[in-house]
Amino acid sequence: MSNKHSGLPPLPLKLSAMQVIGLRDPDEGDWSRLRTLQYAELQQVSLLRIVAHGAAASLAVFLYYQLLPLWILGLWLLGVVAAVWNVSRLDHKMGDITRRGVQRSDFNHHALAVAGCALPWCVALLFFVPLGTTAEHYALWALAIMLISGSAATMTSTPVAAVVFDLSVGAAAAASFVVSGNYAFAVVTVLYAGLIVSAALRSARIYLSSRIAEAGVAEKDEVVSLLLREFEEKESDWLWQVDTNRRIRAASPRFAFALGVEPTEVEGESFIKLIAGSAWESGEFPRSLHELAEKLKRREHFSNLLVQVELDGGRRWWELSGTPMHDDAGSYVGFRGVGSDVTEQRDRDEKIAYLARYDTLTGLPNRLMLTEALGEAMRHADQWKSRCAFLMIDLDRFKAVNDSLGHQVGDRLLAKVSKRLAGVITEDEQVGRLGGDEFAVVLRDASDKGRVERLADAIIDALSQPYQVDNHTLFIGASVGSAIGPRDGSSVEMLMRNADLALYRAKDEGGNEHFSYEPSMHADAEERRKLESALRHAIGNEELELNFQPVVNAKTETVVSFEALLRWNSEEHGFVSPGKFIPLAEDTRLIVPIGEWVLHEACREAVRWPNDIKVAVNVSGEQLLEPNFSATVVRALADTGLPANRLEIEVTESVFLRDGRTARQTLEEIMALGCSIALDDFGTGYSSLGYLRTLRFSTIKVDRSFVQGAAADNQESLAIIRAVVAMARSLEMSTTAEGVEDAQQAELIRELGCTKIQGYYFGRPMGAVEARSLVVKGRSRAA
């Protein structure tokens, strides 16, 4: 490849070592152009040089700080810093060399700066070594070898720098061994420095060859681009020509090829008839074909006219330009023009336009199109002093389906949801998908006050019906939030935000509900934002604390364990209910660091109790799905010294809905450590015997609602407790009844067969000191 016109030598590169380094002009090519290619990426190694020399200098000072006066070491270290700074300054100065080119003065200054960078190390090797032991000598030599190797590896773009530094420091290192009488290591050092320099020159040659090749390819690409641009500007795909009767004359081969026939077959045929296809017989011409016929009829010049044509190969799109022709007498003799087939470009543009406004999964309008539709609805409402509405829809329990059955099932479910939504709306309404499992409806006219409510109810009812997807019967629901424009917002953004606030309220109320926007929702959202901000700093501000509620043996009423319960006493908000901040922590994933803190604190406190008393810690699904959660448990046990068999992890059935496989795997890892697992609130959610069969829970906790129901002689609650107790016994699990508040309830629970009891009757949640005191008093009474 020849590059003489661009100042580059041909490849393969035939330059001597001195020419690669830059100490001699190349036989072919320009010296400055070659150096510019080499030095273009010089700044990239500047930071690496600073780090390497800084680390090496620090180690050298550490080696000799007891052997040399500190002022000498300080001066030497200052010399290293000054030398490295000077080289880095020149590196930065060469940041624009691709624009101005490298001059010989730049080359010389940089080489001298690198020599200055080598000087402090030469001084250390020659003058520090005699004052230390052999160990310090070898250590300093190792640092020098490290810098030599690093210079050779990183300075391939500036071989003169590698050669100057490596030879200078290598010579000083060899001389230090000669002075100390170690001639063998002196020879080894010389040989190593020579090999490194040789390797550096070889790498520099390869690097320079690649840079020359890149520059050559870039120049060729530029030339080819210029030629193609010139061709595209001066040439067209084909020429066409018609006479005064609009019949083809002098058909070019490329024009005939575009029509799919031979040139002789189209000669004398009607141009419009050839490209109209079946429309010629029916008379139903596309508008673009009408426009072309009118242009030809009126003998008007036209350019880049997009025309839909119908040929044997199907529908195509042509871009035509034409000019009327006149003879020497000025009489009209026909049309001549150029054309090109732009079908692929047209299809591509249509596809891009479709993708920009429609959701590919459901075929519904996307967020952009919904936003435009809402904007138009608001302009219409403003013009006619009417009202419009925006409804946001979020699917309830969709995430559980997606996580448990996979994204393919989830996508098919979304497609079915979109069809149901499309069947609910009317012509004056537009439904679309905002993303994920969120949809929206724009009502152009919401003057009927009851229409929004009726539509929301219809959506909830339609989406709550069962779905059949891949042999699965699926049940989900929908929450709807609505806002009326312009009453609830004077802009698209404001109306969408307020509908979102109403949707959040519907989700917060348990889902499957519709809420209209109310101004108070802003205050709620602001309160939530402030609460979240305070919660993020709760651990650092030491605002969190643990309470412990005792769990007793149902027969002996002695304490067998404590359940750790989190409390938050915020400096800004005061005491915040767990029912308020725990869901917030889970939504924002703050539950992960907070949960880790709870785990450590609970274990740390449990160490102070007698060895037979356990501590139970509640763990959310977000924590279980966190990678290496079992490692977090291991750290808590190791840091506090709590035996694993004294830690019980409590989970609810909901943890298995999002990613049951990961949850089971994590719990199995925790059980393998020796910890026990309790299933909390069994029977209140998505109860499944499959969890009990695949995981060896130590305890099943009966929810307080069943305990209160049994105390009120509710037969269903009594039957459920008996069934849970019987099942637990068969699986060799214990049962804990929650929410026992008086002696009668305690006696009833004992009769029903529960093995452990928890509730206010035996102790409310208490501080760590009270918990320890309760244990001590209990043991004293027992004694």
Coordinates of N, CA and C in Angstrom, one line a residue, residues 352 382 433 557 670 738 740:
I352 N -40.2 3.1 10.9 CA -39.7 4.0 11.9 C -40.8 4.8 12.5
D382 N -60.0 23.3 25.8 CA -59.8 24.7 26.0 C -60.6 25.6 25.0
R433 N -50.3 2.0 25.6 CA -49.4 1.4 26.6 C -48.3 2.4 26.9
E557 N -45.1 -21.9 79.5 CA -45.1 -20.5 79.4 C -43.8 -19.8 79.7
I670 N -29.4 -20.8 53.7 CA -29.5 -20.3 55.1 C -29.7 -21.5 56.0
E738 N -50.1 -16.3 66.9 CA -49.8 -14.8 67.1 C -51.1 -14.1 67.6
V740 N -52.2 -13.5 70.8 CA -52.9 -13.9 72.0 C -52.9 -12.8 73.0

